[in-house]
Amino acid sequence: MGQKIQAVKGMNDLLPVEQKDFQLTAPLWQAFEETVARWARRFGYQQIRTPIVEQTGLFVRSIGEETDVVGKEMYTFSDSNDKLSLSLRPEGTASCLRAVVEHNLLYNGPQKLWYMGPMFRRERPQKGRYRQFHQVGIEALGFAGPDVDAEIIAMSADLWKELGISDYVTLEINCLGNREERAAHREALVAYLSSHEAKLDEDSKRRLHTNPLRVLDTKNPDLQEICNVAPRLTEYLGEESLAHYERLKAMLDGLNIAYVENPRLVRGLDYYNQTVFEWTTDKLGAQATVCGGGRYDGLIEELGGKPAPSIGFGMGIERLLLLVHEYGSLSYRTAADVYAVHQGEGADLQVMKYAQQLRAAGFDVLQHSGSQSLKAQMKKADGSGARFALIVAQNELSDGTVTLKDMQGKHEQTTVDAALLTTTLQQWKNA
Ligand code: HAM
């Protein structure tokens, strides 16, 4: 026997059933995907699908070389033919914008787009944090807001409601200002933090020169005091930024969407400005953020397109579904409507024809494969969770009849003319 090969660390299989240390299943996932597709359509967003592999330069230029995501976590390799550096996408925004610019989609006016798929980051795996994880992303391109800022936040809130997890998530918002305001704040922050450099930890010392805003994000309790009195971005916001932020808050109030203002919320990717937000939960341990996003007004231009103010968010499917699994409500069915059993020569072919007839009428039919005793097959039918059993044995075959059994016992087992198969089951199902 050959040696077993295991999946790559931090990359999960989705099975039809729960695993010991990973509760998410393919049926739950599929129900979520269907819910998301309907939800996006309800808001008038159109789907875009882009490749999983992109040129590394796309992520360096958009997410930022100094971020953890690009600096430490990307799966990067060179294409052996032309030595081009390629990376597995760590997120969806950069790829989406690359495609929009490449295909000139904004020529037809602003775009409301969504996507869903796997993303890759070489992080330390733990519950809710994986190396292959999945996101649903929303990008509203060519809209200056703040109305669209409120719209996409309301859109996320709508999905939490549908998934039954509204009570378990909290919205945090912040305003990062425009480029000039951020630069002025950054200068003041670096000066302030430099004056306390001796007290900073290694991580913060490194970030001081690469991404000083993220120093404020530190979890180190010894640094809280220094961070609490650091220059605040809010003090550097101009009239326009403040008005944008105030209008967003007024709209959220008007939509009855509760939020917490978090002046320290900065996000881990470099492309944001003005509005940023995160939905967090206290139910998943350290991996608290289930959804995050914000404005990136300069990014499309940076990627070679015409300037187009934009906003979006990404949600982690695994984190959301762990919440849904534990606390939410997303109904889905795994069992078939009908389990079809057969015995005797020729019955397998006949039952296959009946099964096709039922499928055409809208029933999900699981057909028994292989030859086993009728009793063993009925046991399988029971274990499958199917609502009904369709039985074709020698008698039925010679008489042109079928035997039907309601596995929940609500109807008497009956043998009817094969012509009545579909109508009988329809009556039973609707009774
Ligand atoms: P992000 O905050 O890096 O933003 O990721 C969005 C969400 O993806 C996170 O809130 C989290 O739920 C999930 N996530 C991230 N890393 C992992 C991981 N290793 N394992 C499991 N889940 C994870 C973005 O990616 C932006 N592109 C969002 C965006 C779209 N901003 C504007 N448009």
CSV table of C-alpha atoms and ligand atoms in Angstrom, one decimal:
chain,number,residue,atom,x,y,z
A,1,MET,CA,0.0,0.0,0.0
A,2,GLY,CA,1.3,3.4,-0.9
A,3,GLN,CA,1.9,6.1,1.8
A,4,LYS,CA,-1.1,8.4,2.4
A,5,ILE,CA,-0.7,11.9,1.2
A,6,GLN,CA,-2.3,14.6,3.3
A,7,ALA,CA,-3.8,18.0,2.4
A,8,VAL,CA,-1.6,21.0,2.8
A,9,LYS,CA,-1.6,22.6,6.3
A,10,GLY,CA,-4.2,25.3,6.6
A,11,MET,CA,-6.1,24.1,3.5
A,12,ASN,CA,-9.4,22.3,4.2
A,13,ASP,CA,-11.4,19.7,2.4
A,14,LEU,CA,-15.2,20.3,2.4
A,15,LEU,CA,-16.9,16.9,2.8
A,16,PRO,CA,-20.6,16.0,2.6
A,17,VAL,CA,-20.4,15.4,6.4
A,18,GLU,CA,-18.8,17.2,9.4
A,19,GLN,CA,-15.2,16.4,10.3
A,20,LYS,CA,-13.9,16.1,13.8
A,21,ASP,CA,-12.0,19.4,13.8
A,22,PHE,CA,-13.7,21.3,11.0
A,23,GLN,CA,-17.5,21.6,11.2
A,24,LEU,CA,-18.2,23.1,7.8
A,25,THR,CA,-19.7,20.9,5.2
A,26,ALA,CA,-20.2,21.1,1.5
A,27,PRO,CA,-24.0,21.2,1.8
A,28,LEU,CA,-23.9,24.2,4.2
A,29,TRP,CA,-21.4,25.9,1.9
A,30,GLN,CA,-23.5,25.3,-1.2
A,31,ALA,CA,-26.6,26.8,0.6
A,32,PHE,CA,-24.5,29.8,1.5
A,33,GLU,CA,-23.3,30.2,-2.1
A,34,GLU,CA,-26.9,30.1,-3.3
A,35,THR,CA,-28.0,32.6,-0.7
A,36,VAL,CA,-25.2,35.0,-1.6
A,37,ALA,CA,-25.9,34.8,-5.3
A,38,ARG,CA,-29.6,35.7,-4.7
A,39,TRP,CA,-28.6,38.5,-2.2
A,40,ALA,CA,-26.2,40.1,-4.7
A,41,ARG,CA,-28.8,40.0,-7.4
A,42,ARG,CA,-31.4,41.6,-5.1
A,43,PHE,CA,-29.0,44.6,-4.8
A,44,GLY,CA,-28.3,44.8,-8.5
A,45,TYR,CA,-24.6,43.6,-8.3
A,46,GLN,CA,-23.1,41.6,-11.1
A,47,GLN,CA,-20.7,38.7,-10.8
A,48,ILE,CA,-17.1,38.9,-11.9
A,49,ARG,CA,-14.7,35.9,-12.0
A,50,THR,CA,-11.0,36.4,-12.3
A,51,PRO,CA,-8.0,34.0,-12.3
A,52,ILE,CA,-6.5,32.8,-9.0
A,53,VAL,CA,-3.0,33.5,-10.2
A,54,GLU,CA,-1.9,37.1,-11.1
A,55,GLN,CA,1.4,38.9,-11.7
A,56,THR,CA,3.0,39.5,-8.3
A,57,GLY,CA,3.4,43.2,-9.2
A,58,LEU,CA,-0.4,43.7,-9.1
A,59,PHE,CA,-0.5,42.9,-5.4
A,60,VAL,CA,2.7,44.8,-4.5
A,61,ARG,CA,1.3,47.9,-6.2
A,62,SER,CA,-2.2,47.8,-4.7
A,63,ILE,CA,-2.0,46.1,-1.3
A,64,GLY,CA,1.4,47.6,-0.5
A,65,GLU,CA,4.9,46.1,-0.3
A,66,GLU,CA,5.2,46.7,3.5
A,67,THR,CA,1.9,45.0,4.5
A,68,ASP,CA,2.0,41.6,6.2
A,69,VAL,CA,-0.1,40.2,3.4
A,70,VAL,CA,2.4,41.1,0.6
A,71,GLY,CA,5.6,41.1,2.6
A,72,LYS,CA,5.2,37.8,4.5
A,73,GLU,CA,2.2,35.8,3.4
A,74,MET,CA,2.0,35.5,-0.4
A,75,TYR,CA,2.5,32.3,-2.2
A,76,THR,CA,4.9,33.5,-4.9
A,77,PHE,CA,6.7,31.5,-7.6
A,78,SER,CA,8.2,32.2,-11.0
A,79,ASP,CA,6.7,31.0,-14.2
A,80,SER,CA,9.4,28.7,-15.5
A,81,ASN,CA,9.0,29.8,-19.1
A,82,ASP,CA,9.4,33.5,-18.9
A,83,LYS,CA,10.6,34.1,-15.3
A,84,LEU,CA,7.6,36.2,-14.6
A,85,SER,CA,6.8,36.4,-10.9
A,86,LEU,CA,3.4,35.1,-10.2
A,87,SER,CA,1.4,34.9,-6.9
A,88,LEU,CA,-1.8,33.1,-5.7
A,89,ARG,CA,-4.2,35.9,-5.0
A,90,PRO,CA,-4.3,36.9,-1.3
A,91,GLU,CA,-7.5,38.9,-1.8
A,92,GLY,CA,-10.0,39.8,-4.5
A,93,THR,CA,-10.0,43.6,-4.9
A,94,ALA,CA,-6.7,43.9,-6.8
A,95,SER,CA,-7.7,41.2,-9.3
A,96,CYS,CA,-11.2,42.7,-9.8
A,97,LEU,CA,-9.8,46.1,-10.5
A,98,ARG,CA,-7.1,44.7,-12.8
A,99,ALA,CA,-9.8,43.1,-14.9
A,100,VAL,CA,-12.0,46.2,-14.8
A,101,VAL,CA,-9.2,48.3,-16.1
A,102,GLU,CA,-8.0,45.7,-18.6
A,103,HIS,CA,-11.4,45.3,-20.2
A,104,ASN,CA,-12.4,49.0,-19.8
A,105,LEU,CA,-15.6,48.1,-18.0
A,106,LEU,CA,-15.9,51.6,-16.5
A,107,TYR,CA,-16.3,53.0,-20.0
A,108,ASN,CA,-19.9,52.1,-19.7
A,109,GLY,CA,-20.3,53.9,-16.4
A,110,PRO,CA,-20.0,52.9,-12.8
A,111,GLN,CA,-20.1,49.2,-11.9
A,112,LYS,CA,-21.4,47.3,-9.0
A,113,LEU,CA,-19.6,43.9,-8.9
A,114,TRP,CA,-19.3,40.9,-6.7
A,115,TYR,CA,-17.1,37.8,-6.6
A,116,MET,CA,-16.6,34.7,-4.5
A,117,GLY,CA,-13.7,32.3,-4.3
A,118,PRO,CA,-10.5,31.0,-2.7
A,119,MET,CA,-7.7,33.4,-1.5
A,120,PHE,CA,-4.3,32.4,-0.2
A,121,ARG,CA,-2.2,33.7,2.7
A,122,ARG,CA,0.6,31.9,4.4
A,123,GLU,CA,-0.6,32.7,7.9
A,124,ARG,CA,-0.3,30.5,11.0
A,125,PRO,CA,-3.4,28.3,10.8
A,126,GLN,CA,-5.9,28.2,13.7
A,127,LYS,CA,-9.7,28.2,14.1
A,128,GLY,CA,-11.0,30.7,11.6
A,129,ARG,CA,-7.6,31.4,10.0
A,130,TYR,CA,-6.5,29.3,7.1
A,131,ARG,CA,-4.0,29.4,4.3
A,132,GLN,CA,-6.6,28.7,1.7
A,133,PHE,CA,-9.7,30.6,2.7
A,134,HIS,CA,-12.6,32.0,0.8
A,135,GLN,CA,-14.1,35.4,0.4
A,136,VAL,CA,-17.2,37.0,-0.9
A,137,GLY,CA,-16.3,40.5,-2.2
A,138,ILE,CA,-18.4,43.5,-3.2
A,139,GLU,CA,-16.9,46.3,-5.2
A,140,ALA,CA,-18.9,49.5,-6.1
A,141,LEU,CA,-16.7,51.2,-8.7
A,142,GLY,CA,-17.0,54.8,-9.8
A,143,PHE,CA,-19.1,56.1,-6.9
A,144,ALA,CA,-17.9,58.9,-4.7
A,145,GLY,CA,-20.4,58.2,-1.9
A,146,PRO,CA,-21.3,58.6,0.9
A,147,ASP,CA,-24.6,57.1,-0.2
A,148,VAL,CA,-23.0,54.0,-1.6
A,149,ASP,CA,-20.9,53.6,1.5
A,150,ALA,CA,-24.1,53.3,3.5
A,151,GLU,CA,-25.6,51.1,0.8
A,152,ILE,CA,-22.9,48.4,0.9
A,153,ILE,CA,-22.9,48.4,4.7
A,154,ALA,CA,-26.7,48.0,4.7
A,155,MET,CA,-26.2,45.3,2.2
A,156,SER,CA,-23.9,43.4,4.5
A,157,ALA,CA,-26.3,43.9,7.4
A,158,ASP,CA,-29.0,42.4,5.2
A,159,LEU,CA,-27.0,39.3,4.6
A,160,TRP,CA,-26.3,38.8,8.4
A,161,LYS,CA,-30.1,39.0,8.9
A,162,GLU,CA,-30.7,36.4,6.3
A,163,LEU,CA,-28.1,34.1,7.9
A,164,GLY,CA,-29.5,34.6,11.3
A,165,ILE,CA,-26.3,36.1,12.8
A,166,SER,CA,-27.2,39.8,13.3
A,167,ASP,CA,-27.1,39.5,17.1
A,168,TYR,CA,-23.5,38.1,17.0
A,169,VAL,CA,-21.7,40.8,14.9
A,170,THR,CA,-20.8,44.4,15.6
A,171,LEU,CA,-20.1,47.1,13.1
A,172,GLU,CA,-17.1,49.3,13.6
A,173,ILE,CA,-16.4,52.3,11.4
A,174,ASN,CA,-13.8,55.0,11.0
A,175,CYS,CA,-12.7,57.7,8.6
A,176,LEU,CA,-9.1,57.7,7.3
A,177,GLY,CA,-9.3,61.0,5.4
A,178,ASN,CA,-7.8,61.8,2.1
A,179,ARG,CA,-4.2,61.4,0.9
A,180,GLU,CA,-3.0,64.8,2.2
A,181,GLU,CA,-4.8,64.5,5.6
A,182,ARG,CA,-3.3,61.0,6.0
A,183,ALA,CA,0.2,62.2,5.1
A,184,ALA,CA,0.0,65.1,7.7
A,185,HIS,CA,-1.2,62.7,10.4
A,186,ARG,CA,1.4,60.2,9.5
A,187,GLU,CA,4.2,62.8,9.9
A,188,ALA,CA,2.9,63.8,13.3
A,189,LEU,CA,2.5,60.2,14.4
A,190,VAL,CA,6.0,59.1,13.3
A,191,ALA,CA,7.4,62.1,15.2
A,192,TYR,CA,5.4,61.2,18.3
A,193,LEU,CA,6.2,57.4,18.2
A,194,SER,CA,9.9,58.2,17.5
A,195,SER,CA,10.0,60.2,20.7
A,196,HIS,CA,8.9,57.0,22.5
A,197,GLU,CA,10.9,54.5,20.4
A,198,ALA,CA,12.8,53.1,23.3
A,199,LYS,CA,9.6,51.8,24.8
A,200,LEU,CA,8.2,50.2,21.6
A,201,ASP,CA,8.3,46.4,21.0
A,202,GLU,CA,10.2,45.0,18.0
A,203,ASP,CA,7.0,44.7,15.9
A,204,SER,CA,6.1,48.3,16.5
A,205,LYS,CA,9.6,49.6,15.9
A,206,ARG,CA,9.5,47.9,12.5
A,207,ARG,CA,6.1,49.3,11.7
A,208,LEU,CA,7.1,52.8,12.9
A,209,HIS,CA,8.9,53.2,9.6
A,210,THR,CA,6.8,51.0,7.3
A,211,ASN,CA,3.2,51.5,8.4
A,212,PRO,CA,3.0,53.6,11.6
A,213,LEU,CA,-0.8,53.6,11.7
A,214,ARG,CA,-0.6,49.9,12.4
A,215,VAL,CA,1.4,50.5,15.5
A,216,LEU,CA,-1.9,51.8,17.0
A,217,ASP,CA,-3.4,48.4,16.2
A,218,THR,CA,-1.0,46.7,18.6
A,219,LYS,CA,-2.4,44.1,21.1
A,220,ASN,CA,0.5,44.7,23.4
A,221,PRO,CA,-0.9,45.9,26.7
A,222,ASP,CA,2.3,47.8,27.6
A,223,LEU,CA,1.9,50.0,24.6
A,224,GLN,CA,-1.8,51.0,25.2
A,225,GLU,CA,-0.9,54.1,27.1
A,226,ILE,CA,1.4,55.4,24.4
A,227,CYS,CA,-1.1,54.6,21.8
A,228,ASN,CA,-4.0,56.2,23.7
A,229,VAL,CA,-2.6,59.6,23.6
A,230,ALA,CA,-1.0,59.4,20.1
A,231,PRO,CA,-2.0,62.0,17.5
A,232,ARG,CA,-5.4,61.0,16.2
A,233,LEU,CA,-6.3,61.0,12.6
A,234,THR,CA,-9.7,62.6,13.4
A,235,GLU,CA,-7.8,65.8,14.4
A,236,TYR,CA,-6.4,66.0,10.9
A,237,LEU,CA,-9.6,65.5,8.9
A,238,GLY,CA,-10.6,68.4,6.7
A,239,GLU,CA,-14.2,69.7,6.1
A,240,GLU,CA,-14.9,67.5,3.1
A,241,SER,CA,-13.8,64.3,4.9
A,242,LEU,CA,-15.7,65.2,8.0
A,243,ALA,CA,-18.9,65.9,6.0
A,244,HIS,CA,-18.6,62.6,4.2
A,245,TYR,CA,-18.2,60.7,7.5
A,246,GLU,CA,-21.1,62.6,9.1
A,247,ARG,CA,-23.4,61.9,6.2
A,248,LEU,CA,-22.5,58.2,6.3
A,249,LYS,CA,-23.3,58.1,10.0
A,250,ALA,CA,-26.6,59.9,9.5
A,251,MET,CA,-27.6,57.4,6.8
A,252,LEU,CA,-26.7,54.5,9.0
A,253,ASP,CA,-28.8,56.0,11.8
A,254,GLY,CA,-31.6,56.5,9.4
A,255,LEU,CA,-31.4,52.8,8.3
A,256,ASN,CA,-31.3,51.7,12.0
A,257,ILE,CA,-27.9,50.1,11.6
A,258,ALA,CA,-26.0,50.3,14.9
A,259,TYR,CA,-22.3,51.0,14.8
A,260,VAL,CA,-19.3,51.8,17.0
A,261,GLU,CA,-16.9,54.5,16.0
A,262,ASN,CA,-13.3,53.1,16.4
A,263,PRO,CA,-10.7,55.8,15.7
A,264,ARG,CA,-8.0,53.1,15.7
A,265,LEU,CA,-9.5,51.0,12.9
A,266,VAL,CA,-7.0,51.2,10.1
A,267,ARG,CA,-7.2,47.9,8.2
A,268,GLY,CA,-4.3,45.8,7.1
A,269,LEU,CA,-4.1,46.7,3.4
A,270,ASP,CA,-2.6,50.0,2.2
A,271,TYR,CA,-5.2,51.1,-0.4
A,272,TYR,CA,-7.8,52.5,1.9
A,273,ASN,CA,-8.9,56.1,2.4
A,274,GLN,CA,-12.0,57.9,3.9
A,275,THR,CA,-14.6,55.3,5.1
A,276,VAL,CA,-13.3,52.0,6.5
A,277,PHE,CA,-15.4,49.5,8.4
A,278,GLU,CA,-15.3,46.0,9.9
A,279,TRP,CA,-17.9,43.6,11.3
A,280,THR,CA,-16.5,41.8,14.2
A,281,THR,CA,-17.7,39.0,16.5
A,282,ASP,CA,-16.6,37.8,20.0
A,283,LYS,CA,-17.7,34.3,19.2
A,284,LEU,CA,-14.6,33.1,17.2
A,285,GLY,CA,-11.8,33.8,19.6
A,286,ALA,CA,-8.9,35.7,18.1
A,287,GLN,CA,-10.2,35.7,14.6
A,288,ALA,CA,-12.8,38.3,15.3
A,289,THR,CA,-13.2,40.0,11.9
A,290,VAL,CA,-15.8,38.4,9.7
A,291,CYS,CA,-16.0,41.2,7.1
A,292,GLY,CA,-13.9,44.3,6.3
A,293,GLY,CA,-13.7,47.0,3.7
A,294,GLY,CA,-13.6,50.6,2.9
A,295,ARG,CA,-13.0,53.3,0.2
A,296,TYR,CA,-10.0,53.1,-2.1
A,297,ASP,CA,-10.6,56.2,-4.2
A,298,GLY,CA,-7.1,56.3,-5.8
A,299,LEU,CA,-6.5,52.6,-6.5
A,300,ILE,CA,-8.0,52.3,-10.0
A,301,GLU,CA,-5.9,55.2,-11.2
A,302,GLU,CA,-2.8,53.6,-9.6
A,303,LEU,CA,-3.6,50.4,-11.6
A,304,GLY,CA,-3.6,52.4,-14.9
A,305,GLY,CA,-7.3,53.3,-15.1
A,306,LYS,CA,-9.0,56.6,-15.2
A,307,PRO,CA,-9.7,58.0,-11.7
A,308,ALA,CA,-12.8,56.4,-10.2
A,309,PRO,CA,-13.7,56.7,-6.5
A,310,SER,CA,-14.7,53.3,-5.2
A,311,ILE,CA,-15.6,51.3,-2.2
A,312,GLY,CA,-15.9,47.6,-1.3
A,313,PHE,CA,-15.7,44.9,1.3
A,314,GLY,CA,-14.6,41.3,1.7
A,315,MET,CA,-16.1,38.7,4.0
A,316,GLY,CA,-14.4,35.5,5.2
A,317,ILE,CA,-16.7,32.6,4.3
A,318,GLU,CA,-15.2,30.2,6.8
A,319,ARG,CA,-15.6,32.6,9.7
A,320,LEU,CA,-19.1,33.5,8.7
A,321,LEU,CA,-20.1,29.9,8.3
A,322,LEU,CA,-18.6,28.9,11.7
A,323,LEU,CA,-20.9,31.6,13.2
A,324,VAL,CA,-23.9,30.3,11.1
A,325,HIS,CA,-23.2,26.7,12.1
A,326,GLU,CA,-23.1,27.6,15.8
A,327,TYR,CA,-25.7,30.4,16.1
A,328,GLY,CA,-27.4,31.2,12.8
A,329,SER,CA,-30.1,29.7,10.6
A,330,LEU,CA,-29.4,28.6,7.0
A,331,SER,CA,-31.6,25.8,6.0
A,332,TYR,CA,-30.5,23.2,3.5
A,333,ARG,CA,-31.3,19.7,2.7
A,334,THR,CA,-28.9,16.9,2.0
A,335,ALA,CA,-31.3,14.0,1.6
A,336,ALA,CA,-33.0,13.0,-1.7
A,337,ASP,CA,-36.8,13.0,-2.0
A,338,VAL,CA,-36.9,9.5,-3.3
A,339,TYR,CA,-34.6,6.4,-2.8
A,340,ALA,CA,-35.1,4.0,-5.7
A,341,VAL,CA,-34.6,0.3,-5.0
A,342,HIS,CA,-34.8,-2.7,-7.3
A,343,GLN,CA,-34.6,-6.4,-7.4
A,344,GLY,CA,-34.6,-9.1,-10.1
A,345,GLU,CA,-33.4,-9.1,-13.6
A,346,GLY,CA,-34.3,-6.0,-15.6
A,347,ALA,CA,-35.6,-4.1,-12.6
A,348,ASP,CA,-32.4,-2.0,-12.4
A,349,LEU,CA,-33.0,-0.7,-15.9
A,350,GLN,CA,-36.8,-0.1,-15.3
A,351,VAL,CA,-36.1,1.8,-12.0
A,352,MET,CA,-33.6,4.0,-13.8
A,353,LYS,CA,-36.3,5.0,-16.3
A,354,TYR,CA,-38.8,5.7,-13.5
A,355,ALA,CA,-36.1,7.7,-11.6
A,356,GLN,CA,-35.6,9.9,-14.7
A,357,GLN,CA,-39.3,10.4,-15.0
A,358,LEU,CA,-39.4,11.6,-11.4
A,359,ARG,CA,-36.4,13.9,-11.8
A,360,ALA,CA,-38.1,15.5,-14.8
A,361,ALA,CA,-41.0,16.2,-12.5
A,362,GLY,CA,-38.8,17.9,-10.0
A,363,PHE,CA,-37.9,15.2,-7.5
A,364,ASP,CA,-34.4,14.5,-6.3
A,365,VAL,CA,-33.9,10.7,-6.7
A,366,LEU,CA,-31.1,8.7,-5.3
A,367,GLN,CA,-30.9,5.4,-7.1
A,368,HIS,CA,-29.5,2.3,-5.3
A,369,SER,CA,-26.4,1.0,-7.1
A,370,GLY,CA,-25.4,-2.6,-7.1
A,371,SER,CA,-27.3,-5.8,-6.2
A,372,GLN,CA,-28.3,-6.3,-2.6
A,373,SER,CA,-31.3,-7.9,-0.9
A,374,LEU,CA,-34.4,-5.9,-0.8
A,375,LYS,CA,-34.1,-5.7,3.0
A,376,ALA,CA,-30.6,-4.3,2.8
A,377,GLN,CA,-31.7,-1.8,0.2
A,378,MET,CA,-34.6,-0.6,2.3
A,379,LYS,CA,-32.1,-0.2,5.2
A,380,LYS,CA,-30.0,2.1,3.0
A,381,ALA,CA,-33.1,4.0,1.9
A,382,ASP,CA,-33.9,4.6,5.6
A,383,GLY,CA,-30.4,5.7,6.4
A,384,SER,CA,-30.3,8.0,3.4
A,385,GLY,CA,-33.0,10.2,5.0
A,386,ALA,CA,-35.0,10.1,1.8
A,387,ARG,CA,-38.7,10.9,2.3
A,388,PHE,CA,-40.0,8.1,0.0
A,389,ALA,CA,-38.9,4.8,-1.3
A,390,LEU,CA,-39.7,3.6,-4.8
A,391,ILE,CA,-39.6,-0.2,-5.1
A,392,VAL,CA,-39.5,-2.2,-8.3
A,393,ALA,CA,-39.1,-6.0,-7.8
A,394,GLN,CA,-40.1,-8.9,-9.9
A,395,ASN,CA,-43.8,-8.6,-9.2
A,396,GLU,CA,-43.9,-4.9,-10.1
A,397,LEU,CA,-41.8,-5.5,-13.2
A,398,SER,CA,-44.2,-8.1,-14.6
A,399,ASP,CA,-47.4,-6.2,-13.6
A,400,GLY,CA,-46.2,-2.8,-14.8
A,401,THR,CA,-46.7,-1.4,-11.3
A,402,VAL,CA,-44.5,0.3,-8.6
A,403,THR,CA,-44.6,0.1,-4.9
A,404,LEU,CA,-44.3,3.3,-2.9
A,405,LYS,CA,-43.3,3.7,0.7
A,406,ASP,CA,-43.6,6.9,2.8
A,407,MET,CA,-40.5,6.6,5.1
A,408,GLN,CA,-42.2,8.9,7.6
A,409,GLY,CA,-45.2,6.6,7.7
A,410,LYS,CA,-47.7,9.3,6.9
A,411,HIS,CA,-49.2,7.3,4.0
A,412,GLU,CA,-50.0,3.6,3.7
A,413,GLN,CA,-47.5,1.7,1.6
A,414,THR,CA,-49.1,1.2,-1.8
A,415,THR,CA,-48.7,-0.5,-5.1
A,416,VAL,CA,-50.0,1.5,-8.1
A,417,ASP,CA,-50.0,1.4,-11.8
A,418,ALA,CA,-46.6,2.8,-13.1
A,419,ALA,CA,-48.6,5.5,-14.9
A,420,LEU,CA,-49.6,6.9,-11.5
A,421,LEU,CA,-46.1,7.0,-10.1
A,422,THR,CA,-45.4,10.7,-10.4
A,423,THR,CA,-48.9,11.9,-9.4
A,424,THR,CA,-49.1,9.7,-6.4
A,425,LEU,CA,-45.7,11.0,-5.1
A,426,GLN,CA,-46.7,14.5,-5.8
A,427,GLN,CA,-49.9,14.1,-3.8
A,428,TRP,CA,-48.0,12.5,-0.9
A,429,LYS,CA,-45.4,15.3,-1.0
A,430,ASN,CA,-47.9,18.1,-1.0
A,431,ALA,CA,-50.2,16.4,1.6
B,1,HAM,P1,-9.3,41.7,4.5
B,1,HAM,O1,-9.7,42.4,5.7
B,1,HAM,O2,-7.8,41.4,4.3
B,1,HAM,O3,-9.8,42.6,3.3
B,1,HAM,O4,-10.1,40.3,4.3
B,1,HAM,C1,-11.5,40.3,4.4
B,1,HAM,C2,-12.0,39.1,5.2
B,1,HAM,O5,-11.4,37.9,4.8
B,1,HAM,C3,-11.5,39.2,6.7
B,1,HAM,O6,-12.4,40.1,7.4
B,1,HAM,C4,-11.7,37.8,7.1
B,1,HAM,O7,-13.0,37.5,7.5
B,1,HAM,C5,-11.3,37.0,5.9
B,1,HAM,N1,-9.9,36.5,6.0
B,1,HAM,C6,-8.8,37.2,5.8
B,1,HAM,N2,-7.7,36.4,6.0
B,1,HAM,C7,-8.2,35.2,6.4
B,1,HAM,C8,-7.6,33.9,6.7
B,1,HAM,N3,-6.3,33.7,6.7
B,1,HAM,N4,-8.4,32.9,7.0
B,1,HAM,C9,-9.8,33.0,7.0
B,1,HAM,N5,-10.4,34.2,6.7
B,1,HAM,C10,-9.6,35.3,6.4
B,1,HAM,C11,-9.7,42.2,2.0
B,1,HAM,O8,-9.2,41.2,1.6
B,1,HAM,C12,-10.2,43.3,1.1
B,1,HAM,N6,-10.0,42.9,-0.4
B,1,HAM,C13,-11.6,43.6,1.3
B,1,HAM,C14,-12.1,44.7,0.4
B,1,HAM,C15,-12.9,44.6,-0.7
B,1,HAM,N7,-11.9,46.0,0.6
B,1,HAM,C16,-12.5,46.7,-0.4
B,1,HAM,N8,-13.0,45.8,-1.2
